[in-house]
mmCIF file of C-alpha atoms and ligand atoms in Angstrom:
data_model
loop_
_atom_site.group_PDB
_atom_site.id
_atom_site.type_symbol
_atom_site.label_atom_id
_atom_site.label_comp_id
_atom_site.label_asym_id
_atom_site.label_seq_id
_atom_site.Cartn_x
_atom_site.Cartn_y
_atom_site.Cartn_z
ATOM 1 C CA MET A 318 5.124 38.027 48.774
ATOM 2 C CA LEU A 319 6.312 35.467 46.240
ATOM 3 C CA VAL A 320 5.022 34.068 42.959
ATOM 4 C CA ASP A 321 5.521 30.520 41.737
ATOM 5 C CA SER A 322 5.691 31.378 38.044
ATOM 6 C CA HIS A 323 5.464 27.739 36.852
ATOM 7 C CA ALA A 324 3.897 24.647 38.419
ATOM 8 C CA HIS A 325 1.750 21.730 37.240
ATOM 9 C CA LEU A 326 -1.054 21.510 39.800
ATOM 10 C CA GLU A 327 -3.304 19.529 37.420
ATOM 11 C CA MET A 328 -0.888 16.598 37.376
ATOM 12 C CA PRO A 329 -1.920 13.405 39.211
ATOM 13 C CA GLU A 330 0.773 13.983 41.862
ATOM 14 C CA PHE A 331 -1.524 16.655 43.367
ATOM 15 C CA LYS A 332 -4.785 14.823 43.055
ATOM 16 C CA LYS A 333 -5.023 13.811 46.698
ATOM 17 C CA ASP A 334 -3.991 16.965 48.523
ATOM 18 C CA LEU A 335 -4.330 19.939 46.163
ATOM 19 C CA GLU A 336 -6.180 22.072 48.714
ATOM 20 C CA ALA A 337 -3.485 21.518 51.336
ATOM 21 C CA VAL A 338 -0.763 22.284 48.762
ATOM 22 C CA ILE A 339 -2.381 25.606 47.840
ATOM 23 C CA GLN A 340 -2.924 26.417 51.515
ATOM 24 C CA ARG A 341 0.728 25.730 52.379
ATOM 25 C CA ALA A 342 1.791 27.989 49.509
ATOM 26 C CA LYS A 343 -0.310 30.845 50.945
ATOM 27 C CA GLU A 344 1.147 30.273 54.413
ATOM 28 C CA SER A 345 4.660 30.462 52.928
ATOM 29 C CA GLY A 346 3.936 33.830 51.328
ATOM 30 C CA VAL A 347 3.331 32.522 47.812
ATOM 31 C CA GLU A 348 0.585 34.876 46.703
ATOM 32 C CA TYR A 349 0.061 33.579 43.164
ATOM 33 C CA ILE A 350 0.676 30.289 41.380
ATOM 34 C CA PHE A 351 0.762 29.863 37.597
ATOM 35 C CA THR A 352 -0.233 26.341 36.643
ATOM 36 C CA VAL A 353 0.745 24.941 33.244
ATOM 37 C CA GLY A 354 -1.518 22.543 31.327
ATOM 38 C CA THR A 355 0.784 20.755 28.918
ATOM 39 C CA GLU A 356 -1.575 18.456 27.009
ATOM 40 C CA LYS A 357 -5.229 18.093 26.086
ATOM 41 C CA LYS A 358 -6.250 16.030 29.100
ATOM 42 C CA ASP A 359 -4.844 18.675 31.467
ATOM 43 C CA TRP A 360 -6.231 21.927 29.996
ATOM 44 C CA ARG A 361 -9.744 21.722 31.410
ATOM 45 C CA ARG A 362 -8.428 20.481 34.759
ATOM 46 C CA ALA A 363 -6.127 23.537 34.907
ATOM 47 C CA LEU A 364 -9.149 25.801 34.322
ATOM 48 C CA GLU A 365 -11.187 23.977 36.970
ATOM 49 C CA ILE A 366 -8.418 24.817 39.429
ATOM 50 C CA THR A 367 -8.144 28.493 38.424
ATOM 51 C CA HIS A 368 -11.933 28.901 38.572
ATOM 52 C CA SER A 369 -12.074 27.641 42.136
ATOM 53 C CA HIS A 370 -8.882 29.362 43.388
ATOM 54 C CA PRO A 371 -8.586 33.117 42.811
ATOM 55 C CA THR A 372 -4.811 33.064 43.433
ATOM 56 C CA VAL A 373 -4.084 30.490 40.707
ATOM 57 C CA PHE A 374 -3.796 31.388 36.999
ATOM 58 C CA ALA A 375 -3.390 29.141 33.962
ATOM 59 C CA ILE A 376 -0.947 28.730 31.103
ATOM 60 C CA LEU A 377 -2.076 26.407 28.290
ATOM 61 C CA GLY A 378 -0.272 24.881 25.312
ATOM 62 C CA VAL A 379 1.267 21.677 23.964
ATOM 63 C CA HIS A 380 4.564 20.616 25.584
ATOM 64 C CA PRO A 381 7.286 19.349 23.210
ATOM 65 C CA HIS A 382 6.851 15.868 24.734
ATOM 66 C CA ASN A 383 3.222 15.814 23.526
ATOM 67 C CA VAL A 384 3.399 17.458 20.091
ATOM 68 C CA THR A 385 2.711 14.221 18.189
ATOM 69 C CA GLU A 386 -0.833 14.424 19.637
ATOM 70 C CA ILE A 387 -1.597 17.637 17.753
ATOM 71 C CA ASP A 388 -4.344 17.197 15.142
ATOM 72 C CA ASP A 389 -6.839 19.405 13.267
ATOM 73 C CA GLN A 390 -8.869 19.932 16.432
ATOM 74 C CA THR A 391 -6.047 20.940 18.749
ATOM 75 C CA TYR A 392 -5.474 24.600 17.878
ATOM 76 C CA PRO A 393 -9.184 25.487 17.587
ATOM 77 C CA ILE A 394 -9.762 23.947 21.051
ATOM 78 C CA LEU A 395 -6.790 25.812 22.524
ATOM 79 C CA LYS A 396 -7.912 29.077 20.929
ATOM 80 C CA GLY A 397 -11.270 28.697 22.623
ATOM 81 C CA LEU A 398 -9.866 27.782 26.038
ATOM 82 C CA CYS A 399 -7.322 30.614 25.912
ATOM 83 C CA GLN A 400 -10.187 33.138 25.834
ATOM 84 C CA ASP A 401 -10.780 32.295 29.497
ATOM 85 C CA GLU A 402 -9.790 35.282 31.617
ATOM 86 C CA THR A 403 -7.666 33.151 33.962
ATOM 87 C CA VAL A 404 -5.310 32.143 31.097
ATOM 88 C CA LYS A 405 -2.314 34.471 31.258
ATOM 89 C CA ALA A 406 0.199 32.921 28.860
ATOM 90 C CA TYR A 407 0.616 30.312 26.112
ATOM 91 C CA GLY A 408 2.867 27.305 26.823
ATOM 92 C CA GLU A 409 4.845 25.562 27.680
ATOM 93 C CA ILE A 410 6.175 25.231 24.147
ATOM 94 C CA GLY A 411 9.644 24.600 22.813
ATOM 95 C CA LEU A 412 12.210 21.883 22.294
ATOM 96 C CA ASP A 413 13.406 18.957 24.381
ATOM 97 C CA PHE A 414 16.410 17.313 22.752
ATOM 98 C CA PHE A 415 17.357 15.641 26.034
ATOM 99 C CA ARG A 416 14.480 13.229 26.434
ATOM 100 C CA ASN A 417 13.449 13.325 22.764
ATOM 101 C CA LEU A 418 9.979 11.967 23.497
ATOM 102 C CA SER A 419 8.798 13.422 20.158
ATOM 103 C CA PRO A 420 10.717 13.390 16.845
ATOM 104 C CA ARG A 421 12.847 16.530 16.492
ATOM 105 C CA ASP A 422 11.399 17.658 13.155
ATOM 106 C CA ILE A 423 7.891 17.605 14.630
ATOM 107 C CA GLN A 424 9.057 19.496 17.725
ATOM 108 C CA LEU A 425 10.577 22.218 15.527
ATOM 109 C CA LYS A 426 7.459 22.545 13.353
ATOM 110 C CA ARG A 427 5.033 22.674 16.278
ATOM 111 C CA PHE A 428 7.183 25.138 18.216
ATOM 112 C CA ARG A 429 7.082 27.547 15.260
ATOM 113 C CA GLU A 430 3.342 27.096 14.796
ATOM 114 C CA GLN A 431 2.568 27.647 18.460
ATOM 115 C CA ILE A 432 4.563 30.877 18.632
ATOM 116 C CA GLY A 433 2.373 32.061 15.754
ATOM 117 C CA LEU A 434 -0.740 31.032 17.647
ATOM 118 C CA ALA A 435 0.380 32.851 20.811
ATOM 119 C CA ARG A 436 1.038 36.012 18.808
ATOM 120 C CA GLU A 437 -2.415 35.726 17.283
ATOM 121 C CA LEU A 438 -3.919 35.310 20.762
ATOM 122 C CA GLY A 439 -1.887 38.213 22.127
ATOM 123 C CA LEU A 440 -0.385 36.077 24.899
ATOM 124 C CA PRO A 441 3.226 35.907 26.117
ATOM 125 C CA ILE A 442 4.875 32.485 25.670
ATOM 126 C CA VAL A 443 6.443 30.139 28.220
ATOM 127 C CA VAL A 444 9.395 28.404 26.575
ATOM 128 C CA HIS A 445 10.798 24.964 27.460
ATOM 129 C CA ASP A 446 14.373 24.500 26.213
ATOM 130 C CA ARG A 447 16.298 21.396 27.180
ATOM 131 C CA GLU A 448 19.575 20.729 25.376
ATOM 132 C CA ALA A 449 18.297 22.690 22.377
ATOM 133 C CA HIS A 450 19.592 26.185 23.118
ATOM 134 C CA GLN A 451 20.757 27.186 19.644
ATOM 135 C CA GLU A 452 17.641 25.879 17.886
ATOM 136 C CA THR A 453 15.383 27.547 20.462
ATOM 137 C CA LEU A 454 17.086 30.884 19.985
ATOM 138 C CA GLU A 455 16.919 30.651 16.182
ATOM 139 C CA ILE A 456 13.204 29.893 16.227
ATOM 140 C CA LEU A 457 12.433 32.649 18.751
ATOM 141 C CA LYS A 458 14.144 35.070 16.377
ATOM 142 C CA SER A 459 12.714 33.791 13.098
ATOM 143 C CA GLU A 460 9.156 33.643 14.478
ATOM 144 C CA LYS A 461 9.399 37.161 15.902
ATOM 145 C CA ALA A 462 8.831 36.059 19.481
ATOM 146 C CA ASP A 463 9.908 39.530 20.619
ATOM 147 C CA GLU A 464 6.418 40.628 19.550
ATOM 148 C CA CYS A 465 4.735 38.487 22.221
ATOM 149 C CA GLY A 466 7.584 38.224 24.753
ATOM 150 C CA GLY A 467 7.484 35.750 27.576
ATOM 151 C CA ILE A 468 9.619 33.572 29.781
ATOM 152 C CA ILE A 469 12.383 31.032 29.318
ATOM 153 C CA HIS A 470 11.312 28.629 32.050
ATOM 154 C CA CYS A 471 13.697 26.321 33.934
ATOM 155 C CA PHE A 472 16.538 28.237 32.370
ATOM 156 C CA SER A 473 19.553 25.964 31.822
ATOM 157 C CA ALA A 474 21.657 27.661 29.117
ATOM 158 C CA GLY A 475 24.630 30.001 29.415
ATOM 159 C CA TYR A 476 24.800 33.740 29.998
ATOM 160 C CA GLU A 477 25.093 34.504 26.276
ATOM 161 C CA MET A 478 21.718 32.930 25.602
ATOM 162 C CA ALA A 479 20.193 34.678 28.630
ATOM 163 C CA LYS A 480 21.457 37.964 27.233
ATOM 164 C CA GLU A 481 19.993 37.330 23.767
ATOM 165 C CA CYS A 482 16.642 36.374 25.290
ATOM 166 C CA MET A 483 16.600 39.437 27.555
ATOM 167 C CA ASP A 484 17.334 41.591 24.501
ATOM 168 C CA MET A 485 14.162 40.148 22.948
ATOM 169 C CA GLY A 486 12.240 41.186 26.062
ATOM 170 C CA PHE A 487 12.143 37.741 27.661
ATOM 171 C CA TYR A 488 12.365 36.973 31.361
ATOM 172 C CA ILE A 489 14.572 34.193 32.743
ATOM 173 C CA SER A 490 12.910 31.847 35.240
ATOM 174 C CA ILE A 491 15.050 30.096 37.844
ATOM 175 C CA PRO A 492 14.090 26.627 39.118
ATOM 176 C CA GLY A 493 15.042 24.756 42.293
ATOM 177 C CA SER A 494 18.151 23.307 40.670
ATOM 178 C CA ILE A 495 19.960 26.527 41.691
ATOM 179 C CA THR A 496 20.063 25.031 45.202
ATOM 180 C CA PHE A 497 21.803 21.827 44.096
ATOM 181 C CA LYS A 498 25.300 21.193 45.359
ATOM 182 C CA ASN A 499 26.773 20.720 41.877
ATOM 183 C CA ALA A 500 25.113 23.829 40.379
ATOM 184 C CA GLU A 501 28.061 26.183 40.880
ATOM 185 C CA GLY A 502 28.231 27.019 37.161
ATOM 186 C CA PHE A 503 24.537 27.798 37.051
ATOM 187 C CA ARG A 504 24.786 30.048 40.119
ATOM 188 C CA GLU A 505 27.547 32.040 38.373
ATOM 189 C CA ILE A 506 25.176 32.668 35.460
ATOM 190 C CA VAL A 507 22.290 33.713 37.735
ATOM 191 C CA LYS A 508 24.662 36.107 39.476
ATOM 192 C CA LYS A 509 25.143 37.947 36.166
ATOM 193 C CA VAL A 510 21.480 38.107 35.101
ATOM 194 C CA PRO A 511 19.907 41.328 36.426
ATOM 195 C CA LEU A 512 17.199 40.847 39.056
ATOM 196 C CA GLU A 513 14.904 42.936 36.832
ATOM 197 C CA SER A 514 14.818 40.017 34.347
ATOM 198 C CA LEU A 515 14.395 37.157 36.820
ATOM 199 C CA LEU A 516 11.453 35.044 37.938
ATOM 200 C CA VAL A 517 11.432 32.072 40.317
ATOM 201 C CA GLU A 518 9.504 28.846 39.799
ATOM 202 C CA THR A 519 9.125 25.326 41.139
ATOM 203 C CA ASP A 520 8.058 23.343 38.023
ATOM 204 C CA ALA A 521 6.301 21.249 40.709
ATOM 205 C CA PRO A 522 5.982 18.277 41.051
ATOM 206 C CA PHE A 523 9.476 18.148 39.464
ATOM 207 C CA LEU A 524 12.894 19.639 40.307
ATOM 208 C CA THR A 525 12.531 19.877 44.089
ATOM 209 C CA PRO A 526 14.999 22.313 45.693
ATOM 210 C CA GLU A 527 17.226 21.533 48.645
ATOM 211 C CA PRO A 528 16.552 20.738 51.469
ATOM 212 C CA PHE A 529 13.647 18.679 50.081
ATOM 213 C CA ARG A 530 15.393 17.177 47.048
ATOM 214 C CA GLY A 531 14.059 13.664 46.414
ATOM 215 C CA LYS A 532 10.532 14.519 47.620
ATOM 216 C CA ARG A 533 7.627 15.790 45.508
ATOM 217 C CA ASN A 534 8.014 19.489 44.751
ATOM 218 C CA GLU A 535 5.238 21.981 45.572
ATOM 219 C CA PRO A 536 4.736 25.762 45.224
ATOM 220 C CA SER A 537 5.577 26.593 48.877
ATOM 221 C CA TYR A 538 9.153 25.441 48.192
ATOM 222 C CA VAL A 539 9.749 28.326 45.748
ATOM 223 C CA ARG A 540 10.887 30.201 48.871
ATOM 224 C CA HIS A 541 14.083 28.096 48.941
ATOM 225 C CA THR A 542 14.840 29.004 45.332
ATOM 226 C CA ALA A 543 14.310 32.717 46.017
ATOM 227 C CA GLN A 544 16.490 32.424 49.130
ATOM 228 C CA LYS A 545 19.324 30.945 47.061
ATOM 229 C CA VAL A 546 18.977 33.672 44.406
ATOM 230 C CA ALA A 547 19.319 36.250 47.207
ATOM 231 C CA GLU A 548 22.398 34.501 48.576
ATOM 232 C CA VAL A 549 24.035 34.232 45.146
ATOM 233 C CA LYS A 550 23.426 37.913 44.421
ATOM 234 C CA GLY A 551 24.313 39.098 47.918
ATOM 235 C CA ILE A 552 20.994 40.902 48.402
ATOM 236 C CA SER A 553 18.068 40.422 50.774
ATOM 237 C CA PHE A 554 15.420 37.761 50.385
ATOM 238 C CA GLU A 555 12.771 40.500 50.619
ATOM 239 C CA ARG A 556 14.266 42.312 47.624
ATOM 240 C CA VAL A 557 14.289 39.119 45.523
ATOM 241 C CA ALA A 558 10.699 38.366 46.528
ATOM 242 C CA GLU A 559 9.555 41.883 45.724
ATOM 243 C CA VAL A 560 11.210 42.225 42.305
ATOM 244 C CA THR A 561 10.534 38.690 41.030
ATOM 245 C CA THR A 562 6.863 39.114 42.037
ATOM 246 C CA GLU A 563 6.658 42.403 40.185
ATOM 247 C CA ASN A 564 8.319 40.814 37.134
ATOM 248 C CA ALA A 565 5.899 37.868 37.126
ATOM 249 C CA LEU A 566 2.827 40.073 37.450
ATOM 250 C CA THR A 567 4.138 42.298 34.646
ATOM 251 C CA VAL A 568 4.917 39.566 32.113
ATOM 252 C CA TYR A 569 1.657 37.721 32.850
ATOM 253 C CA GLY A 570 -0.379 40.943 32.904
ATOM 254 C CA VAL A 571 -1.896 40.353 36.338
ATOM 255 C CA ASN A 572 -2.780 43.278 38.593
ATOM 256 C CA GLY A 573 -4.228 41.240 41.451
ATOM 257 C CA ARG A 574 -7.781 39.971 41.412
HETATM 258 ZN ZN1 ZN B 1069 9.361 22.547 30.960
HETATM 259 ZN ZN1 ZN B 1070 6.809 22.667 33.325
#
């Protein structure tokens, strides 16, 4: 049994064949999928999917790319939608200083605010950090993110940051890029992070693992990421599947449905 801890099933890339995608995930042993609605137009679609698929859960929030869209209505709407019992975390929130699709000062402000909102809602957070490791860490500390806990998704920083996040009770989620040929440095870091703190994810439709790199990503491919984690750590695939599933269900507070 596996869990895809982070995918975007509400994105247009899955519009045509969502049912087949979810079916293939089941056939590959992916028991649960956590789908992340990153902006207003996607939140209700994410809930439509979770309401019609008992093995899919939702994560809602405003992605750093979309934070300029936040207005007076945004947080009240999100607060309401997050009461839905299929919503298991708040996110993805954080900082993206690589693509910089939103001004940095707005990203910083909205990241802080949304951690506060997640704490108020009693939900763990899913953090997006791209080329903003130091700032992410500082905000997690200053906003007391240890009180809600959560996941650093698509982890891409060094071991030191992983360690600081684990000390705050955060899990580290590994994407398909661990399978890439040039990811030797990243694999060394994953080797050092204890299995008890790891999750696996696709971030589908993005970041497709080998041997499918270049194609659209989908939850069934999380198997290739878990396989690589097993190889890197020199342990069995079954052990990686078992522990990362347990970790995901723990952090998201899911006991099966
Ligand atoms: Zn992300
Ligand atoms: Zn994502």
